Amino acid sequence: MSKLLNKDFYLSEDVVQIAQSLLNKVVYTNINGQISAGIIVETEAYRAPHDKASHAYNNKKTPRTEVMFREGGIIYMYLCYGIHHMLNVVTGPEEIAHAVLIRAIKPLINQELMAERRKQPNDKFNIGSGPGKLSMALGLNLKNNGDNLQSKKGNIWIEDQGNPLTHDQIIASPRVGIGYAKEYAHHPWRFRVLASKYTSKPHKVSYT
DNA sequence: AAGAGGATGAACT
DNA sequence: GTTCATCCTCTTG
């Protein structure tokens, strides 16, 4: 059984809860008729306006961050370090700029195509084990910014295929690469599936 | 108009 | 563990 995640799922204001709920969900893309998909095994919650690690901190609205202020159920793509495209799920009602960064997936459908897009050897553990990696594997880039998640006829959507996780199957830890976020740097808003070999590498966390 | 810096990844040693 | 690739976005002037 599989069911498309709907508006109710995305409109919750509890972005930290949504980040956990997204684990074990399946993200599909249809890029020029080519379908690929992976199981989400790692996420991070970004909770504007108070969260300093969010691009929308203090409700800073710019041409880049504008999509995060829209109603939940679409995606926010941005470029990091000039190279890596990052996939985020926009959540919450309009004007609430919450988002969930998808940090790792386990290949599920069309692994061969994903490896080809990655221009790397077909190693299932190295296809989606990082936020930049999975975006490349799924064929996403900045042009997908603002794409709607709520139709299987679109470029990207997310399905619930059962197998929910219990609380003790989820590892919560501080987020990655946001040491500048001061008191928000220590919030345990990074979530991983326990014992999954498909997550990104554990990182040192730096506090300032 | 120019410059700094960033939710990283790969390929080195 | 270190380096560097590489470019958009925001800030400043």
PDB file of C-alpha atoms (C1' of nucleotides) in Angstrom:
ATOM      1  CA  MET A   1       0.000   0.000   0.000  1.00  0.00           C
ATOM      2  CA  SER A   2       1.169   3.488  -0.687  1.00  0.00           C
ATOM      3  CA  LYS A   3      -0.413   6.845  -0.222  1.00  0.00           C
ATOM      4  CA  LEU A   4       0.554  10.297  -1.358  1.00  0.00           C
ATOM      5  CA  LEU A   5       1.266  12.683   1.488  1.00  0.00           C
ATOM      6  CA  ASN A   6      -1.407  15.368   1.445  1.00  0.00           C
ATOM      7  CA  LYS A   7      -1.943  18.912   2.602  1.00  0.00           C
ATOM      8  CA  ASP A   8      -2.757  17.915   6.182  1.00  0.00           C
ATOM      9  CA  PHE A   9       0.694  16.407   6.530  1.00  0.00           C
ATOM     10  CA  TYR A  10       2.500  19.487   5.261  1.00  0.00           C
ATOM     11  CA  LEU A  11       0.409  22.145   6.970  1.00  0.00           C
ATOM     12  CA  SER A  12       1.309  21.217  10.553  1.00  0.00           C
ATOM     13  CA  GLU A  13       3.259  23.932  12.332  1.00  0.00           C
ATOM     14  CA  ASP A  14       5.318  21.349  14.216  1.00  0.00           C
ATOM     15  CA  VAL A  15       8.215  21.143  11.783  1.00  0.00           C
ATOM     16  CA  VAL A  16      10.327  19.114  14.204  1.00  0.00           C
ATOM     17  CA  GLN A  17       7.613  16.458  14.272  1.00  0.00           C
ATOM     18  CA  ILE A  18       7.302  16.520  10.474  1.00  0.00           C
ATOM     19  CA  ALA A  19      11.055  16.010  10.123  1.00  0.00           C
ATOM     20  CA  GLN A  20      10.710  12.783  12.125  1.00  0.00           C
ATOM     21  CA  SER A  21       7.564  11.720  10.279  1.00  0.00           C
ATOM     22  CA  LEU A  22       9.363  12.041   6.940  1.00  0.00           C
ATOM     23  CA  LEU A  23      11.752   9.235   7.883  1.00  0.00           C
ATOM     24  CA  ASN A  24      10.874   6.028   6.028  1.00  0.00           C
ATOM     25  CA  LYS A  25       8.743   7.958   3.558  1.00  0.00           C
ATOM     26  CA  VAL A  26       9.581   7.587  -0.125  1.00  0.00           C
ATOM     27  CA  VAL A  27      10.546  10.523  -2.316  1.00  0.00           C
ATOM     28  CA  TYR A  28       9.942  10.116  -6.071  1.00  0.00           C
ATOM     29  CA  THR A  29      11.029  12.287  -8.954  1.00  0.00           C
ATOM     30  CA  ASN A  30       9.903  12.249 -12.556  1.00  0.00           C
ATOM     31  CA  ILE A  31      12.496  14.136 -14.575  1.00  0.00           C
ATOM     32  CA  ASN A  32      11.736  14.168 -18.292  1.00  0.00           C
ATOM     33  CA  GLY A  33       9.750  10.952 -17.897  1.00  0.00           C
ATOM     34  CA  GLN A  34      12.459   9.162 -15.938  1.00  0.00           C
ATOM     35  CA  ILE A  35      11.291   7.938 -12.532  1.00  0.00           C
ATOM     36  CA  SER A  36      13.595   7.385  -9.593  1.00  0.00           C
ATOM     37  CA  ALA A  37      12.954   7.145  -5.866  1.00  0.00           C
ATOM     38  CA  GLY A  38      14.563   6.644  -2.488  1.00  0.00           C
ATOM     39  CA  ILE A  39      13.579   6.060   1.127  1.00  0.00           C
ATOM     40  CA  ILE A  40      14.241   9.064   3.357  1.00  0.00           C
ATOM     41  CA  VAL A  41      16.600   8.050   6.181  1.00  0.00           C
ATOM     42  CA  GLU A  42      17.891  11.415   7.438  1.00  0.00           C
ATOM     43  CA  THR A  43      16.345  14.875   7.844  1.00  0.00           C
ATOM     44  CA  GLU A  44      16.858  18.195   9.631  1.00  0.00           C
ATOM     45  CA  ALA A  45      14.211  20.665  10.803  1.00  0.00           C
ATOM     46  CA  TYR A  46      14.653  24.409  10.233  1.00  0.00           C
ATOM     47  CA  ARG A  47      12.244  26.487  12.250  1.00  0.00           C
ATOM     48  CA  ALA A  48      12.125  30.134  11.259  1.00  0.00           C
ATOM     49  CA  PRO A  49      11.842  32.839  12.387  1.00  0.00           C
ATOM     50  CA  HIS A  50      13.687  32.184  15.661  1.00  0.00           C
ATOM     51  CA  ASP A  51      16.065  29.502  14.391  1.00  0.00           C
ATOM     52  CA  LYS A  52      19.318  31.246  13.474  1.00  0.00           C
ATOM     53  CA  ALA A  53      20.370  28.364  11.274  1.00  0.00           C
ATOM     54  CA  SER A  54      17.406  28.934   8.958  1.00  0.00           C
ATOM     55  CA  HIS A  55      17.836  31.023   5.831  1.00  0.00           C
ATOM     56  CA  ALA A  56      14.557  32.638   6.863  1.00  0.00           C
ATOM     57  CA  TYR A  57      15.858  33.601  10.304  1.00  0.00           C
ATOM     58  CA  ASN A  58      14.056  36.649  11.629  1.00  0.00           C
ATOM     59  CA  ASN A  59      11.586  36.256   8.750  1.00  0.00           C
ATOM     60  CA  LYS A  60      14.170  37.475   6.291  1.00  0.00           C
ATOM     61  CA  LYS A  61      12.376  37.325   2.967  1.00  0.00           C
ATOM     62  CA  THR A  62      14.490  37.598  -0.184  1.00  0.00           C
ATOM     63  CA  PRO A  63      14.019  36.283  -3.721  1.00  0.00           C
ATOM     64  CA  ARG A  64      15.800  33.129  -2.573  1.00  0.00           C
ATOM     65  CA  THR A  65      13.900  32.461   0.657  1.00  0.00           C
ATOM     66  CA  GLU A  66      10.507  33.576  -0.598  1.00  0.00           C
ATOM     67  CA  VAL A  67       9.268  30.030  -1.309  1.00  0.00           C
ATOM     68  CA  MET A  68       9.678  29.076   2.345  1.00  0.00           C
ATOM     69  CA  PHE A  69       6.984  31.605   3.226  1.00  0.00           C
ATOM     70  CA  ARG A  70       4.460  29.940   0.961  1.00  0.00           C
ATOM     71  CA  GLU A  71       1.982  27.299   2.078  1.00  0.00           C
ATOM     72  CA  GLY A  72       3.555  23.920   2.895  1.00  0.00           C
ATOM     73  CA  GLY A  73       3.707  21.087   0.392  1.00  0.00           C
ATOM     74  CA  ILE A  74       6.284  22.497  -2.038  1.00  0.00           C
ATOM     75  CA  ILE A  75      10.072  22.276  -2.192  1.00  0.00           C
ATOM     76  CA  TYR A  76      12.829  24.825  -1.583  1.00  0.00           C
ATOM     77  CA  MET A  77      16.001  24.221  -3.575  1.00  0.00           C
ATOM     78  CA  TYR A  78      19.145  26.223  -3.029  1.00  0.00           C
ATOM     79  CA  LEU A  79      22.790  26.037  -3.891  1.00  0.00           C
ATOM     80  CA  CYS A  80      25.455  25.490  -1.264  1.00  0.00           C
ATOM     81  CA  TYR A  81      29.161  26.247  -1.764  1.00  0.00           C
ATOM     82  CA  GLY A  82      28.435  26.975  -5.387  1.00  0.00           C
ATOM     83  CA  ILE A  83      28.162  23.296  -6.175  1.00  0.00           C
ATOM     84  CA  HIS A  84      25.624  21.352  -4.185  1.00  0.00           C
ATOM     85  CA  HIS A  85      21.886  21.549  -4.673  1.00  0.00           C
ATOM     86  CA  MET A  86      19.899  21.056  -1.477  1.00  0.00           C
ATOM     87  CA  LEU A  87      16.378  19.646  -1.253  1.00  0.00           C
ATOM     88  CA  ASN A  88      14.031  21.034   1.406  1.00  0.00           C
ATOM     89  CA  VAL A  89      10.360  20.341   2.087  1.00  0.00           C
ATOM     90  CA  VAL A  90       8.453  23.552   2.873  1.00  0.00           C
ATOM     91  CA  THR A  91       5.930  23.055   5.689  1.00  0.00           C
ATOM     92  CA  GLY A  92       3.387  25.005   7.704  1.00  0.00           C
ATOM     93  CA  PRO A  93       0.760  27.530   6.616  1.00  0.00           C
ATOM     94  CA  GLU A  94       1.515  30.572   4.512  1.00  0.00           C
ATOM     95  CA  GLU A  95       3.931  33.048   6.131  1.00  0.00           C
ATOM     96  CA  ILE A  96       5.341  30.358   8.470  1.00  0.00           C
ATOM     97  CA  ALA A  97       8.766  29.753   6.897  1.00  0.00           C
ATOM     98  CA  HIS A  98       9.426  26.266   8.244  1.00  0.00           C
ATOM     99  CA  ALA A  99      11.332  23.712   6.189  1.00  0.00           C
ATOM    100  CA  VAL A 100      12.856  20.233   6.440  1.00  0.00           C
ATOM    101  CA  LEU A 101      16.201  19.515   4.770  1.00  0.00           C
ATOM    102  CA  ILE A 102      16.375  16.011   3.310  1.00  0.00           C
ATOM    103  CA  ARG A 103      19.880  14.810   4.135  1.00  0.00           C
ATOM    104  CA  ALA A 104      19.998  11.186   2.983  1.00  0.00           C
ATOM    105  CA  ILE A 105      18.019   8.573   1.067  1.00  0.00           C
ATOM    106  CA  LYS A 106      18.325   4.838   0.492  1.00  0.00           C
ATOM    107  CA  PRO A 107      17.993   4.058  -3.237  1.00  0.00           C
ATOM    108  CA  LEU A 108      14.707   2.314  -4.033  1.00  0.00           C
ATOM    109  CA  ILE A 109      13.812   2.730  -7.702  1.00  0.00           C
ATOM    110  CA  ASN A 110      16.135   3.123 -10.676  1.00  0.00           C
ATOM    111  CA  GLN A 111      19.383   3.007  -8.735  1.00  0.00           C
ATOM    112  CA  GLU A 112      21.272   2.688 -11.990  1.00  0.00           C
ATOM    113  CA  LEU A 113      19.932   6.008 -13.278  1.00  0.00           C
ATOM    114  CA  MET A 114      20.768   7.687  -9.972  1.00  0.00           C
ATOM    115  CA  ALA A 115      24.358   6.409 -10.079  1.00  0.00           C
ATOM    116  CA  GLU A 116      24.655   7.699 -13.623  1.00  0.00           C
ATOM    117  CA  ARG A 117      23.415  11.134 -12.604  1.00  0.00           C
ATOM    118  CA  ARG A 118      25.932  11.124  -9.762  1.00  0.00           C
ATOM    119  CA  LYS A 119      28.771  10.343 -12.178  1.00  0.00           C
ATOM    120  CA  GLN A 120      30.007   7.928  -9.555  1.00  0.00           C
ATOM    121  CA  PRO A 121      30.323   4.122  -9.442  1.00  0.00           C
ATOM    122  CA  ASN A 122      27.041   2.342  -8.703  1.00  0.00           C
ATOM    123  CA  ASP A 123      27.518   1.982  -4.953  1.00  0.00           C
ATOM    124  CA  LYS A 124      24.173   1.893  -3.140  1.00  0.00           C
ATOM    125  CA  PHE A 125      25.725   3.351   0.001  1.00  0.00           C
ATOM    126  CA  ASN A 126      27.166   6.340  -1.838  1.00  0.00           C
ATOM    127  CA  ILE A 127      24.226   7.432  -3.971  1.00  0.00           C
ATOM    128  CA  GLY A 128      22.093   9.369  -1.512  1.00  0.00           C
ATOM    129  CA  SER A 129      24.195   9.581   1.657  1.00  0.00           C
ATOM    130  CA  GLY A 130      24.300  13.367   1.848  1.00  0.00           C
ATOM    131  CA  PRO A 131      22.095  16.328   0.975  1.00  0.00           C
ATOM    132  CA  GLY A 132      24.011  17.323  -2.157  1.00  0.00           C
ATOM    133  CA  LYS A 133      24.308  13.726  -3.270  1.00  0.00           C
ATOM    134  CA  LEU A 134      20.625  12.862  -3.141  1.00  0.00           C
ATOM    135  CA  SER A 135      19.591  15.976  -5.018  1.00  0.00           C
ATOM    136  CA  MET A 136      21.956  15.072  -7.829  1.00  0.00           C
ATOM    137  CA  ALA A 137      20.832  11.444  -7.759  1.00  0.00           C
ATOM    138  CA  LEU A 138      17.176  12.434  -8.053  1.00  0.00           C
ATOM    139  CA  GLY A 139      17.965  14.848 -10.895  1.00  0.00           C
ATOM    140  CA  LEU A 140      16.944  17.973  -8.993  1.00  0.00           C
ATOM    141  CA  ASN A 141      18.422  21.456  -9.335  1.00  0.00           C
ATOM    142  CA  LEU A 142      17.534  25.105  -8.780  1.00  0.00           C
ATOM    143  CA  LYS A 143      14.933  24.963 -11.544  1.00  0.00           C
ATOM    144  CA  ASN A 144      12.840  22.742  -9.280  1.00  0.00           C
ATOM    145  CA  ASN A 145      12.590  25.459  -6.626  1.00  0.00           C
ATOM    146  CA  GLY A 146       8.923  25.841  -5.698  1.00  0.00           C
ATOM    147  CA  ASP A 147       7.766  22.565  -7.280  1.00  0.00           C
ATOM    148  CA  ASN A 148       4.594  21.162  -5.722  1.00  0.00           C
ATOM    149  CA  LEU A 149       4.811  17.837  -3.889  1.00  0.00           C
ATOM    150  CA  GLN A 150       1.121  17.014  -3.868  1.00  0.00           C
ATOM    151  CA  SER A 151       0.567  15.327  -7.225  1.00  0.00           C
ATOM    152  CA  LYS A 152       2.032  12.197  -8.765  1.00  0.00           C
ATOM    153  CA  LYS A 153       1.894  14.009 -12.077  1.00  0.00           C
ATOM    154  CA  GLY A 154       4.458  16.586 -10.959  1.00  0.00           C
ATOM    155  CA  ASN A 155       8.245  16.431 -10.959  1.00  0.00           C
ATOM    156  CA  ILE A 156       8.455  15.312  -7.338  1.00  0.00           C
ATOM    157  CA  TRP A 157       6.204  13.800  -4.682  1.00  0.00           C
ATOM    158  CA  ILE A 158       6.413  11.857  -1.414  1.00  0.00           C
ATOM    159  CA  GLU A 159       4.528   8.664  -0.513  1.00  0.00           C
ATOM    160  CA  ASP A 160       3.844   6.834   2.717  1.00  0.00           C
ATOM    161  CA  GLN A 161       4.434   3.158   2.012  1.00  0.00           C
ATOM    162  CA  GLY A 162       3.705   1.908   5.511  1.00  0.00           C
ATOM    163  CA  ASN A 163       6.421   0.648   7.862  1.00  0.00           C
ATOM    164  CA  PRO A 164       6.235   3.537  10.357  1.00  0.00           C
ATOM    165  CA  LEU A 165       9.123   3.966  12.792  1.00  0.00           C
ATOM    166  CA  THR A 166       8.796   3.792  16.544  1.00  0.00           C
ATOM    167  CA  HIS A 167      10.370   6.513  18.616  1.00  0.00           C
ATOM    168  CA  ASP A 168      13.334   4.367  19.630  1.00  0.00           C
ATOM    169  CA  GLN A 169      14.226   3.735  15.994  1.00  0.00           C
ATOM    170  CA  ILE A 170      15.011   7.413  15.477  1.00  0.00           C
ATOM    171  CA  ILE A 171      18.293   9.045  16.452  1.00  0.00           C
ATOM    172  CA  ALA A 172      18.065  12.748  17.290  1.00  0.00           C
ATOM    173  CA  SER A 173      21.255  14.833  17.297  1.00  0.00           C
ATOM    174  CA  PRO A 174      22.440  18.398  16.634  1.00  0.00           C
ATOM    175  CA  ARG A 175      22.372  19.611  13.071  1.00  0.00           C
ATOM    176  CA  VAL A 176      25.344  19.758  10.749  1.00  0.00           C
ATOM    177  CA  GLY A 177      27.370  22.734   9.582  1.00  0.00           C
ATOM    178  CA  ILE A 178      25.557  25.409  11.532  1.00  0.00           C
ATOM    179  CA  GLY A 179      27.966  26.232  14.342  1.00  0.00           C
ATOM    180  CA  TYR A 180      27.284  29.903  13.682  1.00  0.00           C
ATOM    181  CA  ALA A 181      23.702  29.500  14.914  1.00  0.00           C
ATOM    182  CA  LYS A 182      24.660  30.067  18.550  1.00  0.00           C
ATOM    183  CA  GLU A 183      22.100  28.742  21.002  1.00  0.00           C
ATOM    184  CA  TYR A 184      20.188  27.046  18.192  1.00  0.00           C
ATOM    185  CA  ALA A 185      23.225  24.995  17.158  1.00  0.00           C
ATOM    186  CA  HIS A 186      22.666  22.466  19.920  1.00  0.00           C
ATOM    187  CA  HIS A 187      18.991  21.737  19.276  1.00  0.00           C
ATOM    188  CA  PRO A 188      18.625  18.038  18.385  1.00  0.00           C
ATOM    189  CA  TRP A 189      16.778  18.638  15.142  1.00  0.00           C
ATOM    190  CA  ARG A 190      18.705  16.207  12.989  1.00  0.00           C
ATOM    191  CA  PHE A 191      16.972  12.854  12.702  1.00  0.00           C
ATOM    192  CA  ARG A 192      18.325   9.570  11.407  1.00  0.00           C
ATOM    193  CA  VAL A 193      16.954   6.058  11.090  1.00  0.00           C
ATOM    194  CA  LEU A 194      18.705   3.931  13.698  1.00  0.00           C
ATOM    195  CA  ALA A 195      21.363   1.658  12.243  1.00  0.00           C
ATOM    196  CA  SER A 196      20.699   2.732   8.676  1.00  0.00           C
ATOM    197  CA  LYS A 197      23.842   2.394   6.589  1.00  0.00           C
ATOM    198  CA  TYR A 198      22.513   4.953   4.148  1.00  0.00           C
ATOM    199  CA  THR A 199      22.761   8.158   6.218  1.00  0.00           C
ATOM    200  CA  SER A 200      25.407  10.821   5.793  1.00  0.00           C
ATOM    201  CA  LYS A 201      28.561  10.532   7.840  1.00  0.00           C
ATOM    202  CA  PRO A 202      28.352  11.592  11.472  1.00  0.00           C
ATOM    203  CA  HIS A 203      29.887  15.009  11.879  1.00  0.00           C
ATOM    204  CA  LYS A 204      31.637  16.787  14.635  1.00  0.00           C
ATOM    205  CA  VAL A 205      29.496  19.546  16.042  1.00  0.00           C
ATOM    206  CA  SER A 206      31.096  22.888  16.768  1.00  0.00           C
ATOM    207  CA  TYR A 207      29.644  25.280  19.289  1.00  0.00           C
ATOM    208  CA  THR A 208      30.563  28.933  19.544  1.00  0.00           C
TER     209      THR A 208
ATOM    210  C1'  DA B   1      29.908  46.913  -9.342  1.00  0.00           C
ATOM    211  C1'  DA B   2      32.368  44.149  -6.385  1.00  0.00           C
ATOM    212  C1'  DG B   3      33.306  40.897  -2.758  1.00  0.00           C
ATOM    213  C1'  DA B   4      32.582  37.552   0.891  1.00  0.00           C
ATOM    214  C1'  DG B   5      30.861  33.454   2.364  1.00  0.00           C
ATOM    215  C1'  DG B   6      27.976  29.309   2.540  1.00  0.00           C
ATOM    216  C1'  DA B   7      22.482  23.348   5.502  1.00  0.00           C
ATOM    217  C1'  DT B   8      29.064  20.067   1.102  1.00  0.00           C
ATOM    218  C1'  DG B   9      31.530  16.452  -1.531  1.00  0.00           C
ATOM    219  C1'  DA B  10      35.476  14.346  -3.744  1.00  0.00           C
ATOM    220  C1'  DA B  11      39.990  13.399  -4.174  1.00  0.00           C
ATOM    221  C1'  DC B  12      43.905  13.735  -2.465  1.00  0.00           C
ATOM    222  C1'  DT B  13      47.889  12.801   1.440  1.00  0.00           C
TER     223       DT B  13
ATOM    224  C1'  DG C   1      42.818  15.286   7.926  1.00  0.00           C
ATOM    225  C1'  DT C   2      43.368  18.535   4.241  1.00  0.00           C
ATOM    226  C1'  DT C   3      42.337  20.842   0.187  1.00  0.00           C
ATOM    227  C1'  DC C   4      39.754  22.676  -3.419  1.00  0.00           C
ATOM    228  C1'  DA C   5      36.089  22.857  -6.550  1.00  0.00           C
ATOM    229  C1'  DT C   6      32.786  26.617  -7.906  1.00  0.00           C
ATOM    230  C1'  DC C   7      28.647  30.078  -8.098  1.00  0.00           C
ATOM    231  C1'  DC C   8      24.570  32.084  -6.344  1.00  0.00           C
ATOM    232  C1'  DT C   9      22.812  35.356  -2.943  1.00  0.00           C
ATOM    233  C1'  DC C  10      23.196  38.981  -0.060  1.00  0.00           C
ATOM    234  C1'  DT C  11      25.496  43.125   1.524  1.00  0.00           C
ATOM    235  C1'  DT C  12      27.912  47.172   0.765  1.00  0.00           C
ATOM    236  C1'  DG C  13      29.269  51.173  -1.705  1.00  0.00           C
TER     237       DG C  13
END
